[in-house]
Amino acid sequence: MATKKKAVKKATKKTARKAAASKTTKSASSNKNVYFFGGGEADGNGSQKNLLGGKGANLAEMGLIGIPVPAGFTITTEVCTYYYDNGKKYPKTLNQEIEDNIAKVEKAMGKKFGDLENPLLLSVRSGARESMPGMMDTILNLGINDQVVEALAKKTGNAKFAWDSYRRFLQMYGSVVMEVEAEAGEHHDPYEVILDKAKAKAKVKDDSGLSAEELQWVVAEFKKLIKKRSGKDFPEDPRDQLTGAVNAVFNSWNNDRAIVYRQKYGIPAAWGTAVNVQAMVFGNTGKTSGTGVAFTRDPATGENVFYGEYLIDAQGEDVVAGVRTPKPIAKMAKDLPKSHKELLKIRTKLEKHFRDVQDVEFTIEEGKLWMLQTRNGKRTGFAAVNIALDMVKERLIKKEEAILRIPADDLSHLLAPIFDSAAEKAAKKVGNGLPAGPGAASGKIYFSAEESVKAAAKGESVILVRQATSPEDLRGMIAAEGILTTEGGASSHAALVARQMGKVCVCGAHNMTIDYAKGTLTGNGVTLKQGDELSLNGFVGNVYEGNIKASPSQVIQGLIENKAAAKKSATYKKFMELMKWTDSHRKLGVRTNSDTPEQVEQAIKFGAEGIGLTRAEHMFFEGNRIDSVREMILADDDEGRAKALKKIKVFMKKDFKGIFKALDGRPATIRLLDPPLHEFIGTMDAAQKKDLSKKIGMSAAAITKRIHALHEENPMLGHRGCRLGISYPAVTATQVEAILEAAADVQKKGTKVLPEIMVPLVSYARELELQKQVIDETAAEVRKKLGLKKSELKYTVGTMMEIPRACLTAEEVAKHAEFFSFGTNDLTQTGLGLSRDDSSSFLQTYQDAEVLNNNPFAALDQEGVGKLVEMGVKGGRSTKKKLKIGICGEHGGDPSSVKFFHRTGLNYVSCSPFRIPVARLAAAQAALEEKGMARGEVS
Ligand code: PEP
Ligand code: MG
């Protein structure tokens, strides 16, 4: 029998895959809206996440590989899109398709929906392409009414279970579908108030202590509550219940939480969600039942241990909601040995099949194990690296897939600071909980999401402290450096979301108490108020009073500080190995934006292959140097300017020498001065003017007068960049002297130097032509002075591409350029007509209104500004086929932008030192994606 079943399953799998693949393409025309799964068969399969959502596709896939899944069906994401595109109406055939599939589920489970003998109950859940934990709505136990509950009690012989299921259903249906929830000013959930009353009357602590009769009272009270507040009767007909629930799930795609989540993770609204309707199985029927969630490996560290928790006699949401504290999965071996053994087998099977860490939900109903969900587990950056590299060793995946699997941005988790161990030892520990999000965070405590957002906007470092978080807290969690909860387990909402965001998180610190009314947090005899400092160690789960000094991560200690102990750590070793792999695949070069020798040294350790941008003006912020720049700007004749430039040249030359030495033969793109005037003279107060007056021999009144004369309404679009060099060629000449004299000095000592002199803010080819003349003439003079031949002091001249006109006329500009470097900060500013300094006030509104998916100054606007980049590349290379082209705006360290630059054919990206590992990884991913590889598709 067993072998026969296997053979059937294999055949089913093959044919189902084929059928499903053709169905995916045909679905729009054939209008198949509902896909069945269960009983060893499925209409769809795991590859159809776009159509069935992640949950639906994987339920189908589990069904196909012989894992026990309660039967059900998936209403596709296309129905969701249709629903929104057609004024919340459904395709005409949908009702009938649902009816047909209910019949199939009834057959597979041997129960009937709405039946008064052996009733089938259903769960209704959302399931988008990418999981959005807790953001959308779920309804469990659907299909109960006053008659069905009696039938259920009779059939199971467990009246308490039947009434408990009924009250849970009412609670969910009432709040989600009928929208009866806590009202404004009401501090407690009205359903919980009724439950608390029942528990007080019955003198029990937990919900599970209530008897069937007491639960019956709760059900009656819930119904009264719903009727009173909504003005409507709760629908007794199971079909009506189902329609309401499906509507609610589709509507929840556009609730506030889901929108915030989509924005954060760049999920397009057009994707829509699927709805999964599935037969209920019950973990709350007594001591041989239970429910749990697990990861096939530790999602915080990546360690290869089965990691999860479960509750006996409970339903799914109890584990995640943190209402009862679950037990670690290992204990299941004693409580439910048969199911535990089976679960371990499924763990291995799932990892082998999906070739990735799985995050599973399961339920045991009277000794029978059912898998309710599997999906690739969300993990921290640490875990992502560990798991990917371990899986290569275990031969589950190839190196290429390991590279594709690690979200490039998450590499920054490995570079995040950790507490100084001496300072941590000295700190007063006020509590501890589960280490749910690794890293070290210190900040001021706030007890609500709202306060956290406000404090973070003021620039404070915030620790959000909650008993438990809920999806409503999302904005606060985004704003906080760290999150502390006093309730809930390792898979509570706080833990899941924090892990995904890479936030430091300690959860379930049971030895601490929060008093929201008083605004206090108490632990170990210490009471802290809102605004007091707290520190979290998310690696071990410790909570400390005060602000603990943090120190660099192991990767930083090993890589930058050259510490032997850190170099032995697994994290360091794996990080280094991964970086080696990325370099063997990427085509894009990775350079750094650095202005000092120290930054350059650091960047090289991170893997920089040269400098893509040194901003000359950034050398002037140190010590009193700014005085000379101010003197130069304020000078109203050539003589005064020359005097100031002489001073400037001295420290410029010194700095360039340091930078060239640190580069040790690598190329250096040095951008000529680009000082927006307001950054240098716009902010001077009276005392500063007085001080400067003494130093430069110009009266304070004269300084004020000159500042007024130089005042610009739009300094970002004013007399800056090459415009300054064209007005005052001596400004350019002095810098070129400093660069080339420094190069000659360093070269003399045996270090190769490759200066690339870059002209900023070019709009017209003629601007570059004029500046190149000055550069070449000055270079000739420097060579003459130093007695060097042309071949003995080399340099190249290129331009920033940061004004749309330069991109539109790139073929002309390229005539005078040996390289281009896109300044995407200014190109975004000028391309969008959006100030890079002032736009933050409405960017959020724009993201809320879905005008923007991302902040365009962080992730390149590929459709708009990207087009300018493409034109610049095309135009430039039409004049000079091999023109070297890079990018040095902030986007050089943003993974999605790096991939775009790869596709556009740039030679390198340049970013700040700490973003270099991220850029290297993203560049390797881009190269692999170009070969047609995608995450999960490398075999
Ligand atoms: C740019 O505009 O992208 C750039 C790198 O220059 P800056 O940020 O100095 O204006
Ligand atoms: Mg710029």
PDB file of N, CA, C and O in Angstrom, residues 353-379:
ATOM      1  N   HIS A 353      14.366  19.250   0.434  1.00  0.00           N
ATOM      2  CA  HIS A 353      13.520  19.570  -0.708  1.00  0.00           C
ATOM      3  C   HIS A 353      13.628  21.046  -1.091  1.00  0.00           C
ATOM      4  O   HIS A 353      13.806  21.387  -2.247  1.00  0.00           O
ATOM      5  N   PHE A 354      13.500  21.906  -0.099  1.00  0.00           N
ATOM      6  CA  PHE A 354      13.512  23.346  -0.403  1.00  0.00           C
ATOM      7  C   PHE A 354      14.930  23.917  -0.420  1.00  0.00           C
ATOM      8  O   PHE A 354      15.141  25.050  -0.798  1.00  0.00           O
ATOM      9  N   ARG A 355      15.888  23.159   0.061  1.00  0.00           N
ATOM     10  CA  ARG A 355      17.305  23.539   0.096  1.00  0.00           C
ATOM     11  C   ARG A 355      17.504  24.896   0.758  1.00  0.00           C
ATOM     12  O   ARG A 355      18.291  25.725   0.333  1.00  0.00           O
ATOM     13  N   ASP A 356      16.720  25.091   1.805  1.00  0.00           N
ATOM     14  CA  ASP A 356      16.885  26.328   2.578  1.00  0.00           C
ATOM     15  C   ASP A 356      16.239  26.114   3.946  1.00  0.00           C
ATOM     16  O   ASP A 356      15.456  25.173   4.123  1.00  0.00           O
ATOM     17  N   VAL A 357      16.575  27.009   4.850  1.00  0.00           N
ATOM     18  CA  VAL A 357      15.975  26.926   6.177  1.00  0.00           C
ATOM     19  C   VAL A 357      14.482  27.162   6.062  1.00  0.00           C
ATOM     20  O   VAL A 357      14.047  28.084   5.379  1.00  0.00           O
ATOM     21  N   GLN A 358      13.716  26.320   6.716  1.00  0.00           N
ATOM     22  CA  GLN A 358      12.269  26.468   6.663  1.00  0.00           C
ATOM     23  C   GLN A 358      11.720  26.942   7.995  1.00  0.00           C
ATOM     24  O   GLN A 358      12.227  26.581   9.063  1.00  0.00           O
ATOM     25  N   ASP A 359      10.697  27.745   7.894  1.00  0.00           N
ATOM     26  CA  ASP A 359       9.997  28.246   9.064  1.00  0.00           C
ATOM     27  C   ASP A 359       8.626  27.568   8.984  1.00  0.00           C
ATOM     28  O   ASP A 359       7.881  27.798   8.037  1.00  0.00           O
ATOM     29  N   VAL A 360       8.348  26.670   9.925  1.00  0.00           N
ATOM     30  CA  VAL A 360       7.144  25.845   9.790  1.00  0.00           C
ATOM     31  C   VAL A 360       6.156  26.084  10.923  1.00  0.00           C
ATOM     32  O   VAL A 360       6.528  26.502  12.014  1.00  0.00           O
ATOM     33  N   GLU A 361       4.904  25.827  10.621  1.00  0.00           N
ATOM     34  CA  GLU A 361       3.867  25.806  11.654  1.00  0.00           C
ATOM     35  C   GLU A 361       3.256  24.427  11.617  1.00  0.00           C
ATOM     36  O   GLU A 361       3.052  23.868  10.536  1.00  0.00           O
ATOM     37  N   PHE A 362       2.987  23.896  12.788  1.00  0.00           N
ATOM     38  CA  PHE A 362       2.394  22.567  12.804  1.00  0.00           C
ATOM     39  C   PHE A 362       1.345  22.475  13.907  1.00  0.00           C
ATOM     40  O   PHE A 362       1.334  23.289  14.848  1.00  0.00           O
ATOM     41  N   THR A 363       0.480  21.481  13.755  1.00  0.00           N
ATOM     42  CA  THR A 363      -0.522  21.221  14.785  1.00  0.00           C
ATOM     43  C   THR A 363      -0.623  19.714  14.977  1.00  0.00           C
ATOM     44  O   THR A 363      -0.523  18.951  14.009  1.00  0.00           O
ATOM     45  N   ILE A 364      -0.766  19.323  16.198  1.00  0.00           N
ATOM     46  CA  ILE A 364      -0.975  17.908  16.485  1.00  0.00           C
ATOM     47  C   ILE A 364      -2.392  17.772  17.016  1.00  0.00           C
ATOM     48  O   ILE A 364      -2.740  18.412  18.018  1.00  0.00           O
ATOM     49  N   GLU A 365      -3.206  17.018  16.281  1.00  0.00           N
ATOM     50  CA  GLU A 365      -4.576  16.817  16.741  1.00  0.00           C
ATOM     51  C   GLU A 365      -4.700  15.374  17.197  1.00  0.00           C
ATOM     52  O   GLU A 365      -4.590  14.457  16.390  1.00  0.00           O
ATOM     53  N   GLU A 366      -4.848  15.214  18.467  1.00  0.00           N
ATOM     54  CA  GLU A 366      -4.954  13.885  19.068  1.00  0.00           C
ATOM     55  C   GLU A 366      -3.926  12.921  18.503  1.00  0.00           C
ATOM     56  O   GLU A 366      -4.244  11.871  17.954  1.00  0.00           O
ATOM     57  N   GLY A 367      -2.650  13.351  18.615  1.00  0.00           N
ATOM     58  CA  GLY A 367      -1.541  12.476  18.221  1.00  0.00           C
ATOM     59  C   GLY A 367      -1.213  12.487  16.746  1.00  0.00           C
ATOM     60  O   GLY A 367      -0.198  11.935  16.342  1.00  0.00           O
ATOM     61  N   LYS A 368      -2.040  13.151  15.905  1.00  0.00           N
ATOM     62  CA  LYS A 368      -1.734  13.163  14.467  1.00  0.00           C
ATOM     63  C   LYS A 368      -1.116  14.524  14.094  1.00  0.00           C
ATOM     64  O   LYS A 368      -1.684  15.579  14.352  1.00  0.00           O
ATOM     65  N   LEU A 369       0.080  14.431  13.490  1.00  0.00           N
ATOM     66  CA  LEU A 369       0.808  15.656  13.133  1.00  0.00           C
ATOM     67  C   LEU A 369       0.385  16.191  11.766  1.00  0.00           C
ATOM     68  O   LEU A 369       0.319  15.441  10.789  1.00  0.00           O
ATOM     69  N   TRP A 370       0.080  17.468  11.724  1.00  0.00           N
ATOM     70  CA  TRP A 370      -0.259  18.144  10.468  1.00  0.00           C
ATOM     71  C   TRP A 370       0.665  19.337  10.285  1.00  0.00           C
ATOM     72  O   TRP A 370       0.886  20.088  11.223  1.00  0.00           O
ATOM     73  N   MET A 371       1.157  19.520   9.063  1.00  0.00           N
ATOM     74  CA  MET A 371       1.969  20.702   8.792  1.00  0.00           C
ATOM     75  C   MET A 371       1.056  21.756   8.171  1.00  0.00           C
ATOM     76  O   MET A 371       0.349  21.488   7.197  1.00  0.00           O
ATOM     77  N   LEU A 372       1.080  22.948   8.744  1.00  0.00           N
ATOM     78  CA  LEU A 372       0.162  23.989   8.276  1.00  0.00           C
ATOM     79  C   LEU A 372       0.839  25.002   7.359  1.00  0.00           C
ATOM     80  O   LEU A 372       0.180  25.713   6.619  1.00  0.00           O
ATOM     81  N   GLN A 373       2.127  25.059   7.450  1.00  0.00           N
ATOM     82  CA  GLN A 373       2.813  26.055   6.626  1.00  0.00           C
ATOM     83  C   GLN A 373       4.298  25.772   6.581  1.00  0.00           C
ATOM     84  O   GLN A 373       4.867  25.287   7.552  1.00  0.00           O
ATOM     85  N   THR A 374       4.919  26.059   5.482  1.00  0.00           N
ATOM     86  CA  THR A 374       6.384  26.112   5.435  1.00  0.00           C
ATOM     87  C   THR A 374       6.770  27.263   4.530  1.00  0.00           C
ATOM     88  O   THR A 374       6.079  27.545   3.546  1.00  0.00           O
ATOM     89  N   ARG A 375       7.820  27.912   4.907  1.00  0.00           N
ATOM     90  CA  ARG A 375       8.337  28.994   4.045  1.00  0.00           C
ATOM     91  C   ARG A 375       9.813  29.171   4.374  1.00  0.00           C
ATOM     92  O   ARG A 375      10.268  28.745   5.447  1.00  0.00           O
ATOM     93  N   ASN A 376      10.533  29.791   3.462  1.00  0.00           N
ATOM     94  CA  ASN A 376      11.934  30.063   3.759  1.00  0.00           C
ATOM     95  C   ASN A 376      11.980  30.962   4.982  1.00  0.00           C
ATOM     96  O   ASN A 376      11.263  31.961   5.043  1.00  0.00           O
ATOM     97  N   GLY A 377      12.806  30.592   5.964  1.00  0.00           N
ATOM     98  CA  GLY A 377      12.807  31.322   7.227  1.00  0.00           C
ATOM     99  C   GLY A 377      13.503  32.666   7.116  1.00  0.00           C
ATOM    100  O   GLY A 377      14.558  32.774   6.499  1.00  0.00           O
ATOM    101  N   LYS A 378      12.908  33.670   7.707  1.00  0.00           N
ATOM    102  CA  LYS A 378      13.561  34.976   7.790  1.00  0.00           C
ATOM    103  C   LYS A 378      14.714  34.814   8.770  1.00  0.00           C
ATOM    104  O   LYS A 378      14.606  34.065   9.738  1.00  0.00           O
ATOM    105  N   ARG A 379      15.790  35.523   8.550  1.00  0.00           N
ATOM    106  CA  ARG A 379      16.939  35.330   9.421  1.00  0.00           C
ATOM    107  C   ARG A 379      17.732  36.620   9.533  1.00  0.00           C
ATOM    108  O   ARG A 379      17.618  37.501   8.682  1.00  0.00           O
TER     109      ARG A 379
END
